[in-house]
Every structure is written in C-alpha cells, then in structure tokens.
Coordinates of C-alpha atoms in Angstrom, one line a residue:
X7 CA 0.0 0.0 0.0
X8 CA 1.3 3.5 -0.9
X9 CA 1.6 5.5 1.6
X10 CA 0.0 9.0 1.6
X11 CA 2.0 12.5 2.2
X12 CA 0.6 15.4 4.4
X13 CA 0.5 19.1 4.6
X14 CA 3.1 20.6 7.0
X15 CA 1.5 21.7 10.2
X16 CA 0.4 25.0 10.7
X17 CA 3.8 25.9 13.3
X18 CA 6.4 24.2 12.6
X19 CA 8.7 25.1 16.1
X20 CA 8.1 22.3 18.4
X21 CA 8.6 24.4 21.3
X22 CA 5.9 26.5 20.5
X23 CA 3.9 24.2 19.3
X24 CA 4.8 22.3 22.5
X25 CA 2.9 25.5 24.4
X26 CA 0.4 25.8 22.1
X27 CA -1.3 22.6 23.3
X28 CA -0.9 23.3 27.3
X29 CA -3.3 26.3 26.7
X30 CA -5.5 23.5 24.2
X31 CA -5.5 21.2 27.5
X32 CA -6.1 24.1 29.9
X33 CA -9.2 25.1 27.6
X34 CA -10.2 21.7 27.4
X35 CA -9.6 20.7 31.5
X36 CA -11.5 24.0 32.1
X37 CA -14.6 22.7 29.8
X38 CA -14.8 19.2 30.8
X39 CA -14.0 19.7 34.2
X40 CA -17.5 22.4 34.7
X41 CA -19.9 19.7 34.7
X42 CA -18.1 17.0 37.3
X43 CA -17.3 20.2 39.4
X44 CA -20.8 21.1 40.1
X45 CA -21.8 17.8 40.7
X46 CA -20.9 18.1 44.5
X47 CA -21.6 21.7 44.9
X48 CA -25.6 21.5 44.2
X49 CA -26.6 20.6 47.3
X50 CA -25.1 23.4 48.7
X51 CA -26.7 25.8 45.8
X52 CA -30.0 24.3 45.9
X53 CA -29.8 25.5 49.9
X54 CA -29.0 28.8 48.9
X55 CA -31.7 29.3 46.1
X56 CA -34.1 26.4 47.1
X57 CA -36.4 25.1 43.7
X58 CA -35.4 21.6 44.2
X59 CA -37.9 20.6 41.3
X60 CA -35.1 22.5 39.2
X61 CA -32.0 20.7 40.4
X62 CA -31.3 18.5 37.3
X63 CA -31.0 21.5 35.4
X64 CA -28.0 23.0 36.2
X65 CA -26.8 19.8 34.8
X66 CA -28.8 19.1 32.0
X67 CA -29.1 22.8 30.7
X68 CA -25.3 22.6 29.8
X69 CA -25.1 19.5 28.5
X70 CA -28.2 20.6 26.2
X71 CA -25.6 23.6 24.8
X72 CA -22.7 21.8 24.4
X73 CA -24.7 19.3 21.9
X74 CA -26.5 21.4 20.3
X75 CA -23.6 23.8 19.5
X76 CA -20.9 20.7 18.9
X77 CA -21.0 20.2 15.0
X78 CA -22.2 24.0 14.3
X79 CA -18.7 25.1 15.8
X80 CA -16.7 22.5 13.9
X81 CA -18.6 24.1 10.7
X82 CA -17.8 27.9 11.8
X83 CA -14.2 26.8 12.0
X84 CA -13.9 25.5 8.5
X85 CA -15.1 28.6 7.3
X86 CA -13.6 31.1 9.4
X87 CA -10.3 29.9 10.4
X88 CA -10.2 28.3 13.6
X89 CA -8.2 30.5 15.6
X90 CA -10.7 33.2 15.9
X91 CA -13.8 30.5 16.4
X92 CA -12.1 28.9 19.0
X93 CA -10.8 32.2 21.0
X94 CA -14.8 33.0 20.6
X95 CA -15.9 30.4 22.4
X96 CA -13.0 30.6 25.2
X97 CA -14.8 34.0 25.8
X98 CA -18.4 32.7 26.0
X99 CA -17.8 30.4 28.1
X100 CA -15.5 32.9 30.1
X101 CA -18.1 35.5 30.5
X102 CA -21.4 32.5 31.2
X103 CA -18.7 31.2 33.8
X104 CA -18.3 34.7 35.3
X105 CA -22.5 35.1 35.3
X106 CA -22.8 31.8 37.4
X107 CA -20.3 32.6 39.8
X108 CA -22.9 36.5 40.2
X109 CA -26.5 34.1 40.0
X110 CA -28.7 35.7 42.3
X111 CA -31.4 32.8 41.8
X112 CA -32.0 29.4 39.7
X113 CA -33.2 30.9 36.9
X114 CA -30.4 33.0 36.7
X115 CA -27.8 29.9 37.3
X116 CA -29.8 27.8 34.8
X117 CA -29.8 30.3 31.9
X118 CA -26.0 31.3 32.8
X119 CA -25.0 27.4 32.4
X120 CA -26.3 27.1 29.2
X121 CA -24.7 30.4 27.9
X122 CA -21.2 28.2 29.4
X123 CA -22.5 25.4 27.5
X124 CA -22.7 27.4 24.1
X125 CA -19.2 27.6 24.9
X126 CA -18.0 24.7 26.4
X127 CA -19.2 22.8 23.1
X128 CA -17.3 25.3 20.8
X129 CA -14.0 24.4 22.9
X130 CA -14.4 20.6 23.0
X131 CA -14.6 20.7 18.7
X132 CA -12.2 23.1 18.2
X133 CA -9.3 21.7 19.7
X134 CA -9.4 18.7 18.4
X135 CA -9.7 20.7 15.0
X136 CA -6.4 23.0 16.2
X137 CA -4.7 19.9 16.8
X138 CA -5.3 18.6 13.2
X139 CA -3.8 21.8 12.1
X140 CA -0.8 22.1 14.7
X141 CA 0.1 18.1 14.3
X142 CA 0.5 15.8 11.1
X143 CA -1.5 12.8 11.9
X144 CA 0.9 10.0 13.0
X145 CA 2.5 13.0 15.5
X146 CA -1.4 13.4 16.2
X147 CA -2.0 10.1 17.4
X148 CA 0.4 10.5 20.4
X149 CA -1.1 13.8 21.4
X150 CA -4.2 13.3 21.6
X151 CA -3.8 10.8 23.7
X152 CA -2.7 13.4 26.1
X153 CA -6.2 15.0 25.6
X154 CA -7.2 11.6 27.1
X155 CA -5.7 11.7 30.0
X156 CA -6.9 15.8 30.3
X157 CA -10.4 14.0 29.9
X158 CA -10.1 11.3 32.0
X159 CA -8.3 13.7 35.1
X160 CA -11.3 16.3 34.8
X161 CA -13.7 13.1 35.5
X162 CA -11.9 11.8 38.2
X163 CA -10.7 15.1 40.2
X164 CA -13.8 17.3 39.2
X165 CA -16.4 15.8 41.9
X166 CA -13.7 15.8 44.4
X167 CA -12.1 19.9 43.9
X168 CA -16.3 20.6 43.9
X169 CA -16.9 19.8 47.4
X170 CA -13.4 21.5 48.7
X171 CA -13.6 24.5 46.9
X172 CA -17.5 24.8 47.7
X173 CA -16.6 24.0 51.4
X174 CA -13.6 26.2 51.4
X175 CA -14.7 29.5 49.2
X176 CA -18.1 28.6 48.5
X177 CA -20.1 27.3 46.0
X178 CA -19.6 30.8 43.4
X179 CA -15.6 30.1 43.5
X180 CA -16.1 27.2 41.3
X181 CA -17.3 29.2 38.5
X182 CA -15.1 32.2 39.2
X183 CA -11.5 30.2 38.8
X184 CA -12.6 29.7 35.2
X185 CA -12.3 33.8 35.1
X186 CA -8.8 34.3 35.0
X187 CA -7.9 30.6 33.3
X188 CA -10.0 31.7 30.4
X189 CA -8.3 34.8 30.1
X190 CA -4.7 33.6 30.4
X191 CA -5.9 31.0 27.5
X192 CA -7.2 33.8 25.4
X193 CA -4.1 35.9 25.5
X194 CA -2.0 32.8 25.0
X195 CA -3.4 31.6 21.9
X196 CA -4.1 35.5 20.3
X197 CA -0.5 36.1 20.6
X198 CA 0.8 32.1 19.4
X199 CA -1.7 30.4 17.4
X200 CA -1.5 31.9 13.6
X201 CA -4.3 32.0 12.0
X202 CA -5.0 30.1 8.4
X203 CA -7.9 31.5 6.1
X204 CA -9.7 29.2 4.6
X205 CA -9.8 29.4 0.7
X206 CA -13.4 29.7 0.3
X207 CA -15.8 32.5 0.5
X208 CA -17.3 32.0 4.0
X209 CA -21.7 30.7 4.1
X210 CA -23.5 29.7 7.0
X211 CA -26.3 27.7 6.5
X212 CA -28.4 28.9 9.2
X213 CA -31.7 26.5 8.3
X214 CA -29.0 23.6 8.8
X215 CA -27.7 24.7 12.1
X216 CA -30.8 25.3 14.1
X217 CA -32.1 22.0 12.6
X218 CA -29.5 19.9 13.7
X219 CA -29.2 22.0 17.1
X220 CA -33.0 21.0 17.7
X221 CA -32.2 17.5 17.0
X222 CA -29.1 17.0 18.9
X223 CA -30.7 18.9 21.8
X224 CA -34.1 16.5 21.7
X225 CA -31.7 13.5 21.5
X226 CA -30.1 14.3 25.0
X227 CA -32.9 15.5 26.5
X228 CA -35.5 12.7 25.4
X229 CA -32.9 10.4 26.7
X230 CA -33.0 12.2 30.1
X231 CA -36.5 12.6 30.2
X232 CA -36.6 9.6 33.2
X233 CA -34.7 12.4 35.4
X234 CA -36.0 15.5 34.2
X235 CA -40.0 14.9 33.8
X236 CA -40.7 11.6 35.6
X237 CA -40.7 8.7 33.3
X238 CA -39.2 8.2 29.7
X239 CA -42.8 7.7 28.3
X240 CA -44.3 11.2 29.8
X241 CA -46.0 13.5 28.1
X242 CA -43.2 15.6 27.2
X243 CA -40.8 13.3 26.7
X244 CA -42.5 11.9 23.5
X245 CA -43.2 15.4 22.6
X246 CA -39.5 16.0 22.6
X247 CA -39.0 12.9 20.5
X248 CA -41.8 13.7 18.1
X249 CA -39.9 16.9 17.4
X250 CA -36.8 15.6 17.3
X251 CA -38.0 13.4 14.4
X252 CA -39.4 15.8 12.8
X253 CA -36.3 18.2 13.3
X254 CA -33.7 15.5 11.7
X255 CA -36.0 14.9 8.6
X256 CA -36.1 18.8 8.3
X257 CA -32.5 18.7 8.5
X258 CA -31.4 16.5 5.8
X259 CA -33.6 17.6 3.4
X260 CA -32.0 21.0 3.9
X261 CA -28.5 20.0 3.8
X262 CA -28.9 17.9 0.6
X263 CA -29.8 21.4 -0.6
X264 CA -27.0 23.8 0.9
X265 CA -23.9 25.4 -0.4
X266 CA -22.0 25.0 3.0
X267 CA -24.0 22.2 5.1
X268 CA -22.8 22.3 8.4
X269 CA -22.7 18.4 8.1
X270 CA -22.1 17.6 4.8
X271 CA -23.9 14.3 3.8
X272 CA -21.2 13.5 1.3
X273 CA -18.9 12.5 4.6
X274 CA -21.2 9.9 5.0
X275 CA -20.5 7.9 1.8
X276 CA -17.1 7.2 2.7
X277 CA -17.4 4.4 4.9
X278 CA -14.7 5.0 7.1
X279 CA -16.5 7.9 8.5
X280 CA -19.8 6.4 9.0
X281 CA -18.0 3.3 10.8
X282 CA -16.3 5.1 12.7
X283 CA -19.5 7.5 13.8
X284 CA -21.2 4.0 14.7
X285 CA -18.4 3.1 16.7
X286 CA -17.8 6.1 18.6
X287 CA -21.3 6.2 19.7
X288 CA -20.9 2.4 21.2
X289 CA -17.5 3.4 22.8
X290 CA -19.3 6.5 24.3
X291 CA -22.1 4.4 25.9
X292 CA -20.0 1.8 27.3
X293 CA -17.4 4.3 28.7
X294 CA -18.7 7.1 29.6
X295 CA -22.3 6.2 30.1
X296 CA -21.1 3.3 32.5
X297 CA -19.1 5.1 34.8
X298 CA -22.1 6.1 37.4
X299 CA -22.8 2.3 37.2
X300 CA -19.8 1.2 37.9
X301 CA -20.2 3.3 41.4
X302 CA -23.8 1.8 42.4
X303 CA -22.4 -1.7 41.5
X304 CA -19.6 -2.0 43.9
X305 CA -21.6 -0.1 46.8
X306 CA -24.8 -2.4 46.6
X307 CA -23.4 -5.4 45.6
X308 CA -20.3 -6.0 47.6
X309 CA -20.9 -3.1 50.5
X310 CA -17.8 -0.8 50.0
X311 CA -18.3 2.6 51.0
X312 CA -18.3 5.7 48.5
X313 CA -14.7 6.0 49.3
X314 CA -13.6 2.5 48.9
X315 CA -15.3 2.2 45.7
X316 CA -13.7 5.5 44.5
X317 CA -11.0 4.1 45.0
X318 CA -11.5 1.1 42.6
X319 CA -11.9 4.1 40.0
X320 CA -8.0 4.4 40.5
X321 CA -7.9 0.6 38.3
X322 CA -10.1 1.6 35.2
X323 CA -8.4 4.9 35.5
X324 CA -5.2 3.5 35.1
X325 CA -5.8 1.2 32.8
X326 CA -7.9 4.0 30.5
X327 CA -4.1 6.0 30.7
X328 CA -1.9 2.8 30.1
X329 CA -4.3 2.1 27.1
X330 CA -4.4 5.1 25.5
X331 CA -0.7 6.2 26.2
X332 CA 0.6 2.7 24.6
X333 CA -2.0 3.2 21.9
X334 CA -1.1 6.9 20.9
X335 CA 2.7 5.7 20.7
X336 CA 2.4 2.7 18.7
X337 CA 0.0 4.9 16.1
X338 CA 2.1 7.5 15.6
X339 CA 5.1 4.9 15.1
X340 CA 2.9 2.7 12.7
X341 CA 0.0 4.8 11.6
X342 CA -2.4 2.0 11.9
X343 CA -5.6 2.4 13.7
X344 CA -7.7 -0.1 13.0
X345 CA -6.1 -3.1 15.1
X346 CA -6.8 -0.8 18.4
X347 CA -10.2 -0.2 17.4
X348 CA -10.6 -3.7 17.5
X349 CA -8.8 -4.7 20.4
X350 CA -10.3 -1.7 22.0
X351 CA -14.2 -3.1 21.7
X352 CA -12.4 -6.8 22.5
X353 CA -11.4 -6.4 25.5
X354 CA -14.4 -4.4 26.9
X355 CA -16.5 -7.0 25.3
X356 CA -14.9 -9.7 27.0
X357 CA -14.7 -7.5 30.3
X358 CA -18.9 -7.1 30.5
X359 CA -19.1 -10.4 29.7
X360 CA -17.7 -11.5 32.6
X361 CA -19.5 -9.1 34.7
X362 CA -22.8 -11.0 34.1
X363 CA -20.8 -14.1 35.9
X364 CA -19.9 -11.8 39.1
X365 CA -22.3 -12.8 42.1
X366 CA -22.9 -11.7 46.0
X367 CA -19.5 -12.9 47.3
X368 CA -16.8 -12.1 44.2
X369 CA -13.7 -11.4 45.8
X370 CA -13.5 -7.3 44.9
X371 CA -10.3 -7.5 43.5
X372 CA -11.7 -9.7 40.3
X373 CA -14.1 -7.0 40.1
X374 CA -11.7 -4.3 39.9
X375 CA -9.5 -6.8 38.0
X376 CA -12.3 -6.7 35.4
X377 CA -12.7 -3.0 35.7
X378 CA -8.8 -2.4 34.4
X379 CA -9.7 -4.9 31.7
X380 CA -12.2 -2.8 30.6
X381 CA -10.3 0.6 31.0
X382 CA -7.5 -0.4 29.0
X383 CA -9.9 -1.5 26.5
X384 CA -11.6 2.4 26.7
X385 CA -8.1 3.9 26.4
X386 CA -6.8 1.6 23.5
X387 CA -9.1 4.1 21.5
X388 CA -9.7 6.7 22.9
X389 CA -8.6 8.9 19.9
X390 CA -9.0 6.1 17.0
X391 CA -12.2 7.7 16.3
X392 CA -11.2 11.4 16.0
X393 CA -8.4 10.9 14.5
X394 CA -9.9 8.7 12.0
X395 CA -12.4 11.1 10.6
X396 CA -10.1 13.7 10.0
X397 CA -7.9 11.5 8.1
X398 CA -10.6 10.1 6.2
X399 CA -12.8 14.1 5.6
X400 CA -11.5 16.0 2.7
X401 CA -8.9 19.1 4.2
X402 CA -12.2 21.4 4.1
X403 CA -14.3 19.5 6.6
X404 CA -12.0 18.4 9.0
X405 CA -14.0 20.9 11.3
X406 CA -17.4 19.1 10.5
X407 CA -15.8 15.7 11.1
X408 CA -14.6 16.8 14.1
X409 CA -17.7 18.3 15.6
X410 CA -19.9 15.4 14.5
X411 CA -17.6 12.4 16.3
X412 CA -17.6 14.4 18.9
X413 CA -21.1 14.8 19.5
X414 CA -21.6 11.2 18.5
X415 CA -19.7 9.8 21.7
X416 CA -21.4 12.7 23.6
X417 CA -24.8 11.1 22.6
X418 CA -24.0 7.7 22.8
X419 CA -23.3 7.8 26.5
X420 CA -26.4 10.0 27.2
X421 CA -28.9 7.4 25.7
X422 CA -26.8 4.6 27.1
X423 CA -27.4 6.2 30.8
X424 CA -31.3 6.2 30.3
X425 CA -31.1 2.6 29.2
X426 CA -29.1 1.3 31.9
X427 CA -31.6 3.3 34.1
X428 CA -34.7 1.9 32.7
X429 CA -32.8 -1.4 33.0
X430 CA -32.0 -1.3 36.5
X431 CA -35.3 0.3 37.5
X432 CA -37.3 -2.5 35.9
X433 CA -35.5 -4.9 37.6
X434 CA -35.6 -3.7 40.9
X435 CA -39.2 -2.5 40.9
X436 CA -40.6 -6.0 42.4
X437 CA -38.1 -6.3 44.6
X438 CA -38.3 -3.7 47.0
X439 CA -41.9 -5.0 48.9
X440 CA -40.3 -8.4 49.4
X441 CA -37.3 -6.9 51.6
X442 CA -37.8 -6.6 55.3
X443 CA -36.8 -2.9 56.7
X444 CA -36.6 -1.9 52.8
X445 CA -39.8 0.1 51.3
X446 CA -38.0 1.6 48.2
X447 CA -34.8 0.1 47.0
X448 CA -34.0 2.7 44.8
X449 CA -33.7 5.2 47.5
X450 CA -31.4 3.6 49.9
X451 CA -28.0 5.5 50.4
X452 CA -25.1 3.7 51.4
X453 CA -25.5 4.9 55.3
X454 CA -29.0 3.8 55.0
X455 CA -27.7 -0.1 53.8
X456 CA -25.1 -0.5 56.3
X457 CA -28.0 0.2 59.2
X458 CA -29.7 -2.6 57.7
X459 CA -29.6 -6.2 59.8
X460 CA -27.5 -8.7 58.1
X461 CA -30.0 -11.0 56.1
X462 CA -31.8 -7.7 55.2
X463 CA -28.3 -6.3 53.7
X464 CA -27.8 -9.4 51.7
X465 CA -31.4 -9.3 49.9
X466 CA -30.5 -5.8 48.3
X467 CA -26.7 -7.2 47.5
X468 CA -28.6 -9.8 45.7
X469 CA -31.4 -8.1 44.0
X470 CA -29.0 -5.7 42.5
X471 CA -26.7 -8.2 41.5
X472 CA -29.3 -9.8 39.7
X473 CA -30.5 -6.6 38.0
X474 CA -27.3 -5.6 36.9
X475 CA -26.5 -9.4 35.1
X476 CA -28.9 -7.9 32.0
X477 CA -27.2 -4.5 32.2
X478 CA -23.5 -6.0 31.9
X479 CA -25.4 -8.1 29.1
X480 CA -26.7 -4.9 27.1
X481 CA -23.5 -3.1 27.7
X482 CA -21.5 -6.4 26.2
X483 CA -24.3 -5.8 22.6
X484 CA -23.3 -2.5 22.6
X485 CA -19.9 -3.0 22.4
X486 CA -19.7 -6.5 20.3
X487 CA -22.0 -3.5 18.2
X488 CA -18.8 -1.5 18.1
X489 CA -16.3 -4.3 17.2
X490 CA -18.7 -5.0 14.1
X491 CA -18.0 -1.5 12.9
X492 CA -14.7 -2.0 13.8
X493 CA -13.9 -5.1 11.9
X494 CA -15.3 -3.4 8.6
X495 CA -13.0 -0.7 8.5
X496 CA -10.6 0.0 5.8
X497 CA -6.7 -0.8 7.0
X498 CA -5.7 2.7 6.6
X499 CA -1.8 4.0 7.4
X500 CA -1.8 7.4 8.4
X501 CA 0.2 9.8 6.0
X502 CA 3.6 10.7 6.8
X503 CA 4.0 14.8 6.9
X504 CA 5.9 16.7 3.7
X505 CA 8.1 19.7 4.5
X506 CA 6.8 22.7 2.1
X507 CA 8.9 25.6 0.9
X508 CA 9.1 28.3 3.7
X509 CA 7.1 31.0 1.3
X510 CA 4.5 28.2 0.9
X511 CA 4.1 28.0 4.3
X512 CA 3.8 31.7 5.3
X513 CA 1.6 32.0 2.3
X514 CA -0.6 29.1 3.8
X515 CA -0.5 30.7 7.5
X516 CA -1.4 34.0 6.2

C-alpha cells in the first residue's frame, strides 16, 4: 500500500507548538472539568436558592448547549479559520462562567449554564480541530492521547475539587477560577496560534444549524427525560421525541440542498467515517455512560463505602491512561488504527461479559480486576475515532468531522445512561416489597444499607446483582455493536508529513 503524504502543520517550532497545546489542554480541563465540578456543589446551591424541582437542570441545561452547538462550531471553524472561532468560544464560556459565579437565583444559574454550555461545546470541537492543524496525523496520534488523560483527570478530580472549593470559598468560587484561566488561554493563543484563512468564501447555513441544534438537543434531552419529567414515556418526553424526528427529517432535506452544510452528507459515503461514527457512539455508551454504574455496583453489591469504591476508580483509571498512552505511541510509530479499534471493543466485550458471571461474594479485587480490563480497552481508542475522521474528511471539513464524532460519543453515553436506568429500575421494581426494613430500594444510600440487619443487607446485595446481570449483558451488545463497525474498517496508514517551501508555508498561514 502507498503510503500518503501530508500538509506541513500550521507551526512548525516544536517548542511552541509544544505551548500551544498546554493552553489546548487548559481550555479543554476548564470545559470538561464544569460539569463533574458542580456535581458536589448542588446541594449546597440548591440550599441557597431552594427550587429543588429545578436541580437537574444546572446539569442538564449545559449539556443541552454543548450538543446542540458541537457540530455547528466544527462548521464555523472551516469557514472562518479556527483560531478566531475557537478564542470566541473561550470567551463565552469565560463570560457564562463569570454570570454563574454572580447568580442571584435558579433561573439566573440555569440560563447562565447554558450560555457556558454554548461555549463549552465550541472548545471541546475546536481543539481537536487545532490539533489537526498544529500536528501531522501519525505526531497526532500520540497527542491526543494526552487530551485523554486531560479528559479522564477532569472526571476523576472534578467531583472531588467541587466539594473542597464549595466548602472552602463557596459554592460561586467554582465558576469564578474559570475567570482568569480563560483569560490567560485567550491571550496565549491571540499572541501564538497563527491564523490560516480558509480558501473559500465563507456561508452559513443557518436553516441547517438550528435543525441539527434541535435535534441533537431533543436527543439528550429525550434520553433524560426519566430524570428530568418523571418517566421516559411522559408526556413531554414523547413530545421532545416527536420533534426531534421531525427536526432530523427537516434537516437533511436542507442539507442535501446547501452550499455549506454544516454536516455535509457527502462524509457519510465514505465508509470509514460512517464506521467510525457507529463506533464512537458504542465506545461513548459503554465508557462514559457506565461510569455512574460502575459506582452503584460496587456499593450495593459488595458493601464498600463511597470511598472504597472511589478508589476502585484508580484501576479503570489507570488502565484508560496505560491504554491510550501505549496506543497513541504505537500509532504514531505505525500509523495504523484499525487493530486498536478492535482490540479496543475486545477487550471491553470480554470485560462485560464477565461481569454477568460476578455474584454476592466475588472477591473485589476480580471486580476491579475486570474493571482495568475494561479501562485499558476504553483507552486503547480513545482517539481512534477522532483521529480517524479527520484523516478520512476532505482538508475542508476536517472541522465538520470533528464536531460530529464528537457529539456522537457525547450522545451515545447520554442514551446509554437512560437505558441502563430503565434497566435497573425495571428490575428492581418488584423487589423492593419483598425486603424486610426496605420500602424503596432505589432510594437507599449507602449509610442507609449498612443500618440494615445482616440478612436484610444481603437481599438488596442480591437483587442488585441480579438486576445488573442484564445491564452487563446490554452493555456487552453495545460493544460486540462497536467491534462489528470496527472489523469493517478500511486498514488505513496514516500519512507521513511533507516539508513545504518556507514562502508556501507563510503564504498558507497567512
């Protein structure tokens, strides 16, 4: 196979280029990082403000944004250039960061998260799309899987600096620190980052872009509908579907239609792209959407306390950074994806299908023996799929790729969490009546278990062991799902870079 040549990257001095990504991965840890932070800090707010009914809110109203904005801000950047897209959404989400740390109620908190979110979104695309510009892809490889372990810290770390920062400066200092980190960002990349006009005359599609806002933003929250109005099958939830429907249908009939479609359909005949959209929604459902389940798992089924589990996080954390780190190496060496993909969706495959075996009385290390397993599998490819897509998109729409495998594994673990739930609610809805001392399983905390006598404690261990056999099962579909996709891909080499003449290169920079 011949192997293909790329485009010099946009700064050639590794040194700056070097400091070019630490502001990226401050951006990014500043983005990612919002919504674990306030996880812990709510109960504190909702004290200050009260309107408990609104609680899942300050949550859900940012992850609404950041979906619905995801692909239109991958679109802006092929357009504009996307330094100047990118330093825009820094300073959204700068200012909506500065408005929740001033909230005077909930409805000021609420509308201030999603003008972060509108933000927040723009950053997660456009770094991935500055990195495509600042790296040739086999040099690519290995740095994004630094973006991965950026990711993965902001998860683990974000709950945890929530609760000490609210106890310590209260609750506002959470969104305040973002302040001056987004403005040290903003300077850092005005004066470094060049900027590279696109050669072609610039034309939103504005139709497209509110469609696919409205559908992307009825995906996530028809998929949380079980938290946010009651049941998955209210009212409003199938109103939010219905429209959602009708909003995608709406949408590609305008983009088959546009000049500049802020998705462009034609990225979904190549193959490559659409496998690897399939298979970064499967890889966002079984590692992102299963962390929270992970949690419930080890404290009802083998009585560990919050802080004992946590600390079974430390095993799929590590083996998400040994995955990826090994995996980012050897791809940049090689330039080969696909075999990581695969072994990726293997060994998580393999790890869920042993978790339908586990029973009341597993020794805990197997568990979080398993747990690594499945970690290392999550990190293998953790940037196959981004990476991937901008190989595969023409120069042009490496912006739209972006944004839309983005949102993909964005979506993928939102409707993953609302079938796990349903799962484990269905399951454990008979059960509760029959347990002595226990009138609603789903409510008991982990103080409330350990007051429990003995042969009451061991009903619940068992009935949620039992219930989460058919999740372990799902989440095994979903990913022997992925490895399908996987296994059809194209073995593509990544292109090796070309040095260009130093006029061509200002002249490109310009």
């Amino acid at each position: 196979m011949d192997t293909q040549i790329a485009a010099a990257p946009l700064v050639t001095d590794h040194r700056r280029r070097f400091i070019l990504f630490l502001f990226l991965m401050a951006a990014m840890f500043m983005a990612t990082l919002d919504n674990q932070i306030v996880a812990t800090a709510l109960p504190t707010i909702v004290g200050e403000f009260g309107h408990l009914e609104r609680f899942s809110w300050v949550g859900s109203a940012y992850l609404l944004a950041v979906s619905a904005v995801m692909p239109l801000y991958g679109k802006l950047g092929d357009l504009f250039g996307r330094k100047y897209v990118m330093m825009a959404a820094i300073m959204i989400f700068t200012v909506g960061s500065a408005v929740c740390g001033l909230a005077v109620s909930m409805n000021t908190l609420i509308a201030a998260r999603v003008l972060q979110g509108l933000g927040g979104g723009g950053i997660m695309v456009s770094i991935f799309a500055v990195n495509a510009d600042l790296f040739e892809p086999r040099e690519r490889a290995r740095y994004q899987s630094y973006s991965s372990l950026v990711l993965m810290a902001s998860g683990a770390i974000g709950p945890v600096l929530g609760g000490a920062m609210s106890d310590l400066f209260g609750w506002r200092s959470i969104f305040l620190v973002n302040v001056p980190i987004g403005f040290v960002v903003l300077v850092g990349l005005a004066l470094m980052l060049p900027y590279r006009k696109p050669n072609r005359r610039p034309k939103v599609d504005y139709a497209g872009a509110l469609l696919l806002a409205l559908t992307t933003a009825s995906i996530v929250l028809a998929a949380d509908g079980s938290q946010v109005f009651g049941s998955l099958v209210a009212p409003q939830s199938l109103a939010i579907m219905a429209l959602g429907v009708a909003a995608a249908i709406g949408w590609i009939f305008v983009e088959r239609r546009a000049a500049e479609p802020i998705v462009p359909l034609s990225l979904f005949r190549n193959s490559t792209f659409s496998l690897l959209l399939i298979m970064s929604i499967m890889s966002g459902a079984i590692g992102i959407g299963m962390v929270n389940y992970f949690a419930l798992f080890l404290q009802t089924t083998t009585g560990l306390s919050p802080s004992a589990a946590g600390a079974f996080f430390i095993l799929l954390t590590g083996g998400i950074v040994c995955g990826s780190l090994s995996a980012g190496r050897i791809i940049s060496i090689t330039g080969r994806y696909k075999p990581f993909a695969i072994a990726s969706l293997t060994c998580s495959a393999i790890a869920f299908a042993l978790l339908t075996q586990v029973h009341v009385g597993t020794p805990v290390m197997v568990i979080g023996a398993v747990m690594a397993l499945h970690g290392f599998g999550v990190g293998l490819a953790q940037q196959v799929p981004v990476i991937g897509v901008q190989n595969a998109a023409p120069a042009r729409d490496v912006g739209a790729a972006t944004g839309s495998v983005t949102l993909s594994r964005m979506g993928g673990a939102s409707i993953a969490i609302s079938i796990y739930g349903a799962i484990i609610g269905s399951q454990l809805g008979k059960t509760g009546l029959s347990i002595p001392g226990v009138t609603d399983i789903e409510q008991l905390t982990p103080r409330m278990l350990a007051a429990l006598p003995e042969q009451a404690r061991q009903a619940v261990a068992d009935a949620y062991a039992s219930a989460f056999t058919p999740l372990f099962m799902a989440s095994c579909a979903i990913a022997l799902i992925g490895l399908c996709a996987a296994l059809m891909l194209k073995p593509t080499q990544l292109p090796r870079v070309v040095e260009v003449r130093p006029a061509a290169r200002a002249e490109a920079a310009e």
